[in-house]
Short mmCIF file of C-alpha atoms in Angstrom, two decimals:
data_model
loop_
_atom_site.label_atom_id
_atom_site.label_comp_id
_atom_site.label_asym_id
_atom_site.label_seq_id
_atom_site.Cartn_x
_atom_site.Cartn_y
_atom_site.Cartn_z
CA MET A 24 0.42 -0.01 0.13
CA GLY A 25 2.94 2.01 0.88
CA ARG A 26 4.28 1.47 -2.47
CA ILE A 27 1.38 2.04 -4.22
CA ALA A 28 0.58 5.54 -2.35
CA GLY A 29 3.98 7.09 -2.76
CA LEU A 30 3.34 6.02 -6.56
CA GLN A 31 -0.10 7.68 -6.69
CA ILE A 32 2.28 10.93 -5.02
CA CYS A 33 4.58 11.07 -7.48
CA PHE A 34 1.78 10.72 -10.55
CA PHE A 35 0.16 13.62 -9.45
CA LEU A 36 2.93 15.62 -8.77
CA VAL A 37 4.65 14.84 -12.42
CA CYS A 38 0.86 15.64 -13.76
CA HIS A 39 0.97 18.84 -11.64
CA TRP A 40 4.30 20.84 -12.95
CA CYS A 41 3.28 19.01 -16.55
CA PHE A 42 0.28 21.07 -16.29
CA ALA A 43 2.54 24.69 -15.04
CA GLN A 44 4.26 24.37 -17.51
CA ALA A 45 1.46 23.60 -20.44
CA ASN A 46 0.34 27.47 -19.45
CA PHE A 47 4.13 28.83 -19.65
CA HIS A 48 5.08 29.11 -23.54
CA THR A 49 8.00 29.78 -25.29
CA TYR A 50 9.44 33.25 -26.58
CA THR A 51 12.27 33.56 -28.82
CA LEU A 52 13.68 37.56 -29.05
CA ASN A 53 16.11 37.70 -32.54
CA GLY A 54 17.49 41.42 -31.53
CA VAL A 55 20.54 43.33 -33.90
CA ILE A 56 21.90 46.09 -32.30
CA LYS A 57 24.92 48.56 -33.58
CA LEU A 58 28.09 47.34 -31.09
CA ASN A 59 30.03 44.52 -31.62
CA SER A 60 30.09 43.53 -28.31
CA GLY A 61 28.01 43.69 -24.46
CA VAL A 62 25.35 42.09 -22.35
CA VAL A 63 21.95 42.06 -22.78
CA ARG A 64 19.43 42.30 -20.35
CA LEU A 65 15.39 42.27 -20.06
CA ILE A 66 14.68 44.61 -17.12
CA PRO A 67 11.13 44.26 -15.81
CA ILE A 68 9.31 47.30 -15.54
CA ASN A 69 8.63 47.48 -11.47
CA SER A 70 9.06 45.33 -9.25
CA LYS A 71 10.32 42.02 -10.08
CA GLY A 72 7.23 40.74 -8.30
CA PHE A 73 4.85 41.39 -11.27
CA TYR A 74 6.11 38.26 -12.78
CA SER A 75 5.55 34.89 -12.24
CA ASN A 76 9.13 33.35 -11.93
CA ASN A 77 9.55 36.34 -9.29
CA LYS A 78 13.47 36.92 -11.14
CA GLU A 79 15.11 39.21 -13.55
CA GLY A 80 14.23 38.99 -17.47
CA GLY A 81 17.36 36.90 -19.20
CA GLU A 82 21.03 38.19 -20.58
CA SER A 83 22.08 37.38 -23.86
CA ILE A 84 26.15 38.20 -24.88
CA ILE A 85 26.37 40.81 -28.45
CA SER A 86 27.73 39.12 -30.47
CA ASN A 87 28.11 41.01 -34.34
CA GLY A 88 26.10 43.09 -32.96
CA LYS A 89 23.37 39.91 -32.33
CA PHE A 90 21.72 38.74 -29.75
CA LYS A 91 19.37 35.83 -28.65
CA LEU A 92 16.57 35.93 -25.81
CA LYS A 93 14.40 32.72 -25.36
CA ASN A 94 12.52 31.64 -22.43
CA LYS A 95 8.76 31.18 -21.50
CA ILE A 96 6.12 33.23 -20.23
CA PRO A 97 2.57 32.36 -18.81
CA TYR A 98 1.28 35.32 -21.34
CA PRO A 99 2.70 38.74 -22.85
CA TYR A 100 4.92 40.40 -20.95
CA ALA A 101 6.31 44.61 -20.59
CA TYR A 102 10.36 45.03 -20.37
CA ARG A 103 12.69 47.25 -21.36
CA ILE A 104 16.48 46.51 -22.87
CA GLY A 105 19.00 47.50 -21.08
CA VAL A 106 23.00 47.17 -22.54
CA TYR A 107 26.26 46.19 -20.23
CA GLN A 108 29.81 47.26 -21.47
CA ASN A 109 31.79 45.98 -18.07
CA SER A 110 29.09 46.75 -16.67
CA ILE A 111 28.32 49.63 -17.02
CA PRO A 112 24.98 50.60 -18.53
CA VAL A 113 25.39 51.65 -22.25
CA TYR A 114 21.58 51.88 -23.26
CA VAL A 115 17.92 51.16 -21.86
CA SER A 116 15.25 51.18 -24.09
CA GLY A 117 11.93 52.44 -23.26
CA ILE A 118 8.97 49.81 -22.31
CA PHE A 119 7.79 47.19 -25.21
CA PHE A 120 5.89 43.99 -24.96
CA LEU A 121 7.11 40.46 -25.10
CA ASP A 122 4.50 38.40 -26.82
CA THR A 123 5.05 34.32 -27.25
CA GLY A 124 6.91 32.88 -30.46
CA ASN A 125 9.15 34.38 -32.80
CA GLN A 126 10.49 38.33 -32.64
CA MET A 127 12.79 40.40 -33.60
CA ILE A 128 13.81 43.89 -32.00
CA VAL A 129 16.34 46.55 -33.15
CA CYS A 130 17.45 48.79 -30.63
CA ASP A 131 18.67 52.18 -32.07
CA ILE A 132 22.09 52.30 -29.67
CA ASN A 133 21.44 56.77 -30.26
CA SER A 134 18.14 56.58 -28.51
CA SER A 135 17.49 55.54 -25.08
CA TRP A 136 13.69 55.83 -23.67
CA LYS A 137 12.62 55.01 -26.89
CA THR A 138 10.58 52.38 -28.10
CA PRO A 139 12.12 49.92 -29.79
CA ASP A 140 11.63 48.32 -33.24
CA ILE A 141 9.63 44.85 -32.40
CA ARG A 142 6.73 43.20 -33.93
CA ASN A 143 4.05 41.60 -32.21
CA LEU A 144 0.20 41.55 -32.32
CA GLN A 145 0.80 43.61 -29.13
CA MET A 146 3.55 46.09 -30.17
CA SER A 147 1.14 46.44 -33.20
CA GLU A 148 -1.68 47.46 -30.45
CA TYR A 149 0.32 49.54 -28.68
CA ILE A 150 1.41 51.55 -31.97
CA ASN A 151 -1.98 52.33 -33.71
CA ASP A 152 -4.33 52.05 -30.61
CA PHE A 153 -3.11 52.76 -27.38
CA ASN A 154 -0.73 55.05 -27.86
CA PRO A 155 -1.88 58.07 -29.90
CA LEU A 156 -4.92 58.13 -27.19
CA PHE A 157 -2.23 59.88 -24.98
CA TYR A 158 -0.45 61.94 -27.37
CA LEU A 159 -1.58 65.35 -26.31
CA VAL A 160 -0.77 64.46 -22.86
CA ASN A 161 2.48 63.12 -22.66
CA GLN A 162 3.20 66.49 -24.74
CA LYS A 163 2.43 67.91 -21.80
CA LEU A 164 3.71 66.03 -19.33
CA ALA A 165 6.98 66.85 -21.79
CA TYR A 166 6.56 70.43 -21.88
CA ILE A 167 5.97 70.93 -17.71
CA ASP A 168 9.20 68.20 -17.55
CA LYS A 169 11.36 71.23 -19.87
CA TYR A 170 9.76 73.72 -17.62
CA ARG A 171 11.16 72.13 -14.66
CA ASP A 172 14.82 71.24 -15.93
CA SER A 173 14.57 75.67 -17.85
CA LEU A 174 13.93 76.54 -13.87
CA ASN A 175 16.05 74.12 -12.42
CA THR A 176 19.39 75.41 -14.25
CA ILE A 177 17.46 79.40 -13.87
CA TYR A 178 18.13 79.06 -10.29
CA LYS A 179 20.53 76.27 -10.01
CA ASN A 180 18.53 73.54 -8.23
CA ASN A 181 16.83 75.63 -6.05
CA ILE A 182 13.36 76.26 -7.41
CA PRO A 183 10.90 78.82 -4.95
CA TYR A 184 8.21 77.32 -3.73
CA GLU A 185 5.64 78.27 -6.14
CA TYR A 186 6.74 77.74 -8.60
CA LEU A 187 7.46 74.04 -7.66
CA GLN A 188 3.87 74.17 -6.47
CA LEU A 189 3.18 75.22 -10.17
CA ILE A 190 4.80 72.31 -11.37
CA ARG A 191 2.83 70.00 -9.68
CA ASN A 192 -0.56 71.34 -10.02
CA LEU A 193 0.13 71.22 -13.99
CA LYS A 194 1.39 67.53 -13.44
CA SER A 195 -1.44 66.33 -11.26
CA ASP A 196 -4.42 68.25 -13.33
CA ALA A 197 -1.99 66.00 -17.20
CA GLU A 198 -1.81 62.64 -14.52
CA ASN A 199 -5.66 62.90 -14.09
CA VAL A 200 -6.66 63.22 -17.50
CA GLU A 201 -3.73 60.01 -18.64
CA ASN A 202 -6.26 57.98 -16.16
CA GLU A 203 -8.76 58.95 -17.45
CA ILE A 204 -7.99 58.28 -20.44
CA LEU A 205 -6.61 54.66 -19.44
CA LEU A 206 -9.71 53.56 -17.24
CA ASN A 207 -12.01 54.74 -20.66
CA TYR A 208 -9.89 52.46 -22.59
CA ILE A 209 -9.93 49.61 -20.27
CA LYS A 210 -13.16 49.73 -19.73
CA ASN A 211 -13.97 48.74 -23.60
CA TYR A 212 -10.63 46.47 -23.77
CA SER A 213 -10.84 45.17 -20.62
CA THR A 214 -8.38 42.03 -21.99
CA SER A 215 -5.75 44.52 -23.53
CA PHE A 216 -2.00 43.02 -21.68
CA VAL A 217 -1.22 46.64 -23.21
CA ALA A 218 -3.36 48.25 -20.54
CA PHE A 219 -2.98 45.86 -18.13
CA TRP A 220 1.01 46.59 -17.90
CA SER A 221 0.36 50.55 -18.64
CA PHE A 222 -0.99 50.60 -15.47
CA VAL A 223 1.68 48.28 -13.33
CA ASN A 224 4.30 50.67 -14.51
CA LYS A 225 2.06 53.47 -13.32
CA VAL A 226 1.60 52.53 -10.03
CA SER A 227 5.48 52.95 -8.63
CA ASP A 228 4.11 56.03 -8.62
CA SER A 229 2.37 56.93 -5.60
CA TYR A 230 -1.53 55.83 -4.70
CA GLU A 231 -4.46 57.87 -6.43
CA SER A 232 -8.21 56.92 -5.50
CA ILE A 233 -8.92 56.03 -9.17
CA TYR A 234 -6.17 53.21 -9.29
CA ASP A 235 -8.97 51.57 -7.56
CA THR A 236 -11.57 52.08 -10.27
CA ILE A 237 -9.12 51.13 -13.02
CA PHE A 238 -8.63 47.67 -11.36
CA SER A 239 -11.56 46.86 -10.90
CA ALA A 240 -12.45 47.70 -14.93
CA PHE A 241 -10.04 45.07 -16.24
CA SER A 242 -11.39 41.61 -17.26
CA SER A 243 -11.65 38.40 -14.64
CA SER A 244 -8.58 36.46 -16.12
CA LEU A 245 -6.29 39.70 -16.14
CA LYS A 246 -6.93 40.00 -12.20
CA LYS A 247 -6.51 37.09 -11.43
CA ASN A 248 -3.34 35.95 -13.04
CA HIS A 249 -0.18 36.24 -11.37
CA THR A 250 0.82 39.62 -12.14
CA GLY A 251 -2.72 41.12 -11.27
CA LYS A 252 -2.88 39.08 -7.65
CA PHE A 253 0.59 41.01 -7.00
CA LEU A 254 -1.15 44.48 -8.48
CA ASN A 255 -4.26 44.17 -6.45
CA GLU A 256 -1.93 43.60 -3.23
CA THR A 257 0.67 46.57 -4.53
CA ILE A 258 -2.59 48.76 -4.58
CA THR A 259 -3.45 47.66 -1.19
CA LEU A 260 0.14 48.45 -0.26
CA GLN A 261 -0.36 51.81 -1.29
CA ARG A 262 -3.45 53.23 -0.32
CA GLN A 263 -2.41 52.07 3.32
CA THR A 264 0.53 54.78 2.95
CA SER A 265 -0.48 57.35 0.55
CA ILE A 266 -0.75 61.46 2.80
CA GLY A 267 -3.81 61.01 5.94
CA GLN A 268 -2.51 57.44 6.52
CA THR A 269 -0.91 56.37 10.08
CA PHE A 270 2.62 54.95 8.63
CA PRO A 271 2.55 50.98 9.56
CA VAL A 272 4.73 49.89 12.53
CA MET A 273 8.17 48.69 11.56
CA SER A 274 10.89 45.37 12.97
CA LEU A 275 14.14 46.99 12.19
CA LEU A 276 17.69 46.23 13.26
CA ASN A 277 20.11 48.76 14.78
CA ARG A 278 23.41 49.32 14.37
CA GLU A 279 23.92 46.43 17.00
CA PHE A 280 22.24 43.87 14.92
CA LYS A 281 18.70 43.99 17.89
CA GLN A 282 14.85 44.51 16.73
CA THR A 283 13.46 47.93 17.14
CA VAL A 284 10.54 48.75 16.61
CA LEU A 285 10.13 51.98 14.77
CA PRO A 286 8.75 55.71 14.43
CA LYS A 287 7.43 55.85 17.96
CA LYS A 288 5.12 58.46 18.09
CA LYS A 289 4.42 61.75 19.79
CA GLU A 290 8.66 61.90 20.79
CA PHE A 291 8.40 65.01 17.73
CA LYS A 292 6.27 67.05 15.99
CA PHE A 293 7.75 65.53 12.07
CA THR A 294 9.84 62.87 11.58
CA LEU A 295 11.34 61.99 7.93
CA ILE A 296 11.44 57.90 6.94
CA ASP A 297 14.41 57.76 4.83
CA PHE A 298 14.63 54.75 2.75
CA TRP A 299 17.91 54.19 0.99
CA PHE A 300 20.79 51.40 0.63
CA SER A 301 24.50 52.42 0.26
CA HIS A 302 25.30 51.15 -3.65
CA CYS A 303 22.43 54.18 -4.52
CA ASN A 304 24.14 57.45 -5.26
CA PRO A 305 21.28 59.48 -5.79
CA CYS A 306 20.26 58.25 -2.05
CA ILE A 307 23.82 59.35 -0.70
CA SER A 308 24.16 62.51 -3.18
CA GLN A 309 20.62 63.91 0.04
CA PHE A 310 23.06 63.27 2.81
CA GLY A 311 24.78 66.70 2.95
CA GLU A 312 21.27 68.53 2.52
CA LEU A 313 19.87 66.05 5.11
CA ASN A 314 22.77 66.46 7.11
CA GLN A 315 21.82 70.84 6.72
CA LEU A 316 18.65 70.30 8.04
CA PHE A 317 19.19 67.63 10.66
CA LYS A 318 20.99 70.18 12.44
CA GLU A 319 18.79 73.60 12.08
CA TYR A 320 15.31 71.46 13.02
CA ASN A 321 16.02 68.44 15.65
CA LEU A 322 15.96 71.10 18.64
CA LYS A 323 12.92 72.29 17.15
CA GLY A 324 11.10 68.59 16.57
CA PHE A 325 12.50 67.47 13.61
CA ASP A 326 13.94 63.94 13.19
CA ILE A 327 14.95 61.49 10.52
CA ILE A 328 14.89 57.99 10.68
CA GLY A 329 16.71 55.82 8.38
CA VAL A 330 16.58 52.88 6.45
CA SER A 331 18.93 50.91 4.92
CA VAL A 332 17.12 48.30 2.60
CA ASP A 333 21.21 46.32 2.11
CA SER A 334 21.64 42.58 1.80
CA LYS A 335 24.08 41.05 4.55
CA LYS A 336 27.18 40.97 2.37
CA ASN A 337 26.47 44.89 1.79
CA ILE A 338 27.06 45.79 6.02
CA PRO A 339 30.46 46.65 5.73
CA GLU A 340 29.50 49.60 3.04
CA TRP A 341 26.27 50.44 4.54
CA GLU A 342 28.61 51.33 7.75
CA ASN A 343 30.70 52.72 5.95
CA VAL A 344 28.61 55.35 3.85
CA ILE A 345 27.05 56.26 7.61
CA ARG A 346 31.10 57.44 8.72
CA LYS A 347 32.18 59.01 5.22
CA HIS A 348 29.49 61.33 5.37
CA SER A 349 28.87 62.38 9.59
CA LEU A 350 25.31 61.12 9.47
CA LEU A 351 23.77 62.48 12.65
CA TRP A 352 20.44 60.64 12.65
CA GLY A 353 19.50 56.91 13.38
CA GLN A 354 20.27 54.47 11.17
CA PHE A 355 18.12 50.69 11.00
CA LEU A 356 18.87 47.53 8.64
CA ASP A 357 15.94 46.44 6.95
CA LEU A 358 18.06 43.25 5.60
CA ASN A 359 16.49 42.44 1.46
CA GLY A 360 14.26 44.78 1.48
CA LYS A 361 11.87 42.73 2.90
CA VAL A 362 9.61 46.33 5.01
CA ALA A 363 10.38 48.37 1.88
CA ASN A 364 8.57 45.70 -0.61
CA ARG A 365 5.80 45.33 1.89
CA LEU A 366 5.35 49.15 1.74
CA GLY A 367 5.26 49.11 -1.47
CA VAL A 368 8.43 51.55 -1.76
CA ASN A 369 10.19 50.22 -4.94
CA ASN A 370 12.37 53.08 -6.13
CA TYR A 371 15.00 54.66 -4.11
CA PRO A 372 15.56 57.20 -2.44
CA ALA A 373 11.79 56.73 -0.82
CA ASN A 374 11.31 58.60 2.05
CA PHE A 375 7.46 59.67 3.76
CA LEU A 376 7.37 62.71 6.47
CA LEU A 377 5.27 62.07 9.57
CA ASN A 378 3.29 64.39 12.00
CA GLU A 379 3.63 63.62 15.30
CA LYS A 380 0.47 61.47 15.04
CA GLY A 381 2.31 58.96 12.80
CA GLU A 382 0.19 60.67 10.22
CA ILE A 383 2.30 60.81 6.56
CA VAL A 384 1.91 64.08 5.39
CA ALA A 385 4.04 63.92 2.32
CA LYS A 386 5.61 61.53 0.46
CA ASP A 387 9.32 61.82 -1.68
CA ILE A 388 9.98 65.41 -0.76
CA GLU A 389 13.15 66.82 -1.42
CA PRO A 390 15.56 67.92 0.71
CA PHE A 391 15.12 72.27 -1.01
CA GLU A 392 10.71 70.71 -0.87
CA LEU A 393 11.47 69.77 3.06
CA SER A 394 13.10 72.86 4.40
CA MET A 395 10.44 74.90 3.14
CA PHE A 396 8.06 72.76 4.99
CA LEU A 397 10.19 73.33 8.07
CA LYS A 398 10.56 76.51 7.99
CA THR A 399 6.70 76.73 7.83
CA HIS A 400 5.84 74.72 9.88
CA LEU A 401 8.65 74.17 13.02
#
């Protein structure tokens, strides 16, 4: 009986494995780029958790200006392509859609962040039906970015607060229009993978109440696949960490590697939770300004809690950065970013500004904006 039961279990596991594999389909991506050497990688948009294998995309060696990527996917995926020479990125494409079957992609080394030339059913929808609807709003967003760049040049990266507010309002209006266009498209094409992944790319930003309505408009099949389930979880997390919500309690390691529960309410009028890691240059570039703000406002009721998402092997680098930049505030470790992932933090640096009740009053606030805020409120 034991042998028969064992055989039955083995048969069940083999069948289950075969069934699971049957849901994945092979793609072959033959690529062309004007480079003689380098490594090509598929870069997931947003978090890799949106992909069923929960891993980075595949990679290939460039040989005589050509490369080949081959793997299996359960349904159309969205990626960027990155090209690296000596581990240094020399090209990153715009977002494109990868379908099953054989496809060719042509990457223009001189056109980073532009959509590469690739032909498949999803890209046909994207180019002919989806993207043209966003032409005007994309033009407006591009204009806003250029306007901000010009102000940065004029004011040497210290844009007056009233101009920042104007830029925010203009961008918010444009993004509201963008969300409405997307929602209307999904209402008509609820099974569209193009709209689906475009929405995934949007939710890396701050939570908007319309996100719940947009997600609900997708077909049941999309909402129930792996990406859809992870998308729903991400929106839920972002809703819980949106402005006005109480920031959740975190269990972190202090520099003596003891568990510490943070943040502690009512100790300071305002607390900045700053997420960073030791190899994040944009994170580190802010430390000089944050040090000045801490010196000026700490005794007036302002605190900073530094949270590194470094891995265990990078702990020495973490300590080295703290010493090198003479960081004045408490530093804590979120090993491998588990807490950050739970909070929906995907881009770095990231921060949350809390009031004395532990409520979120701002997210991803830049040092010069923080300076204006503290000057007004303390």
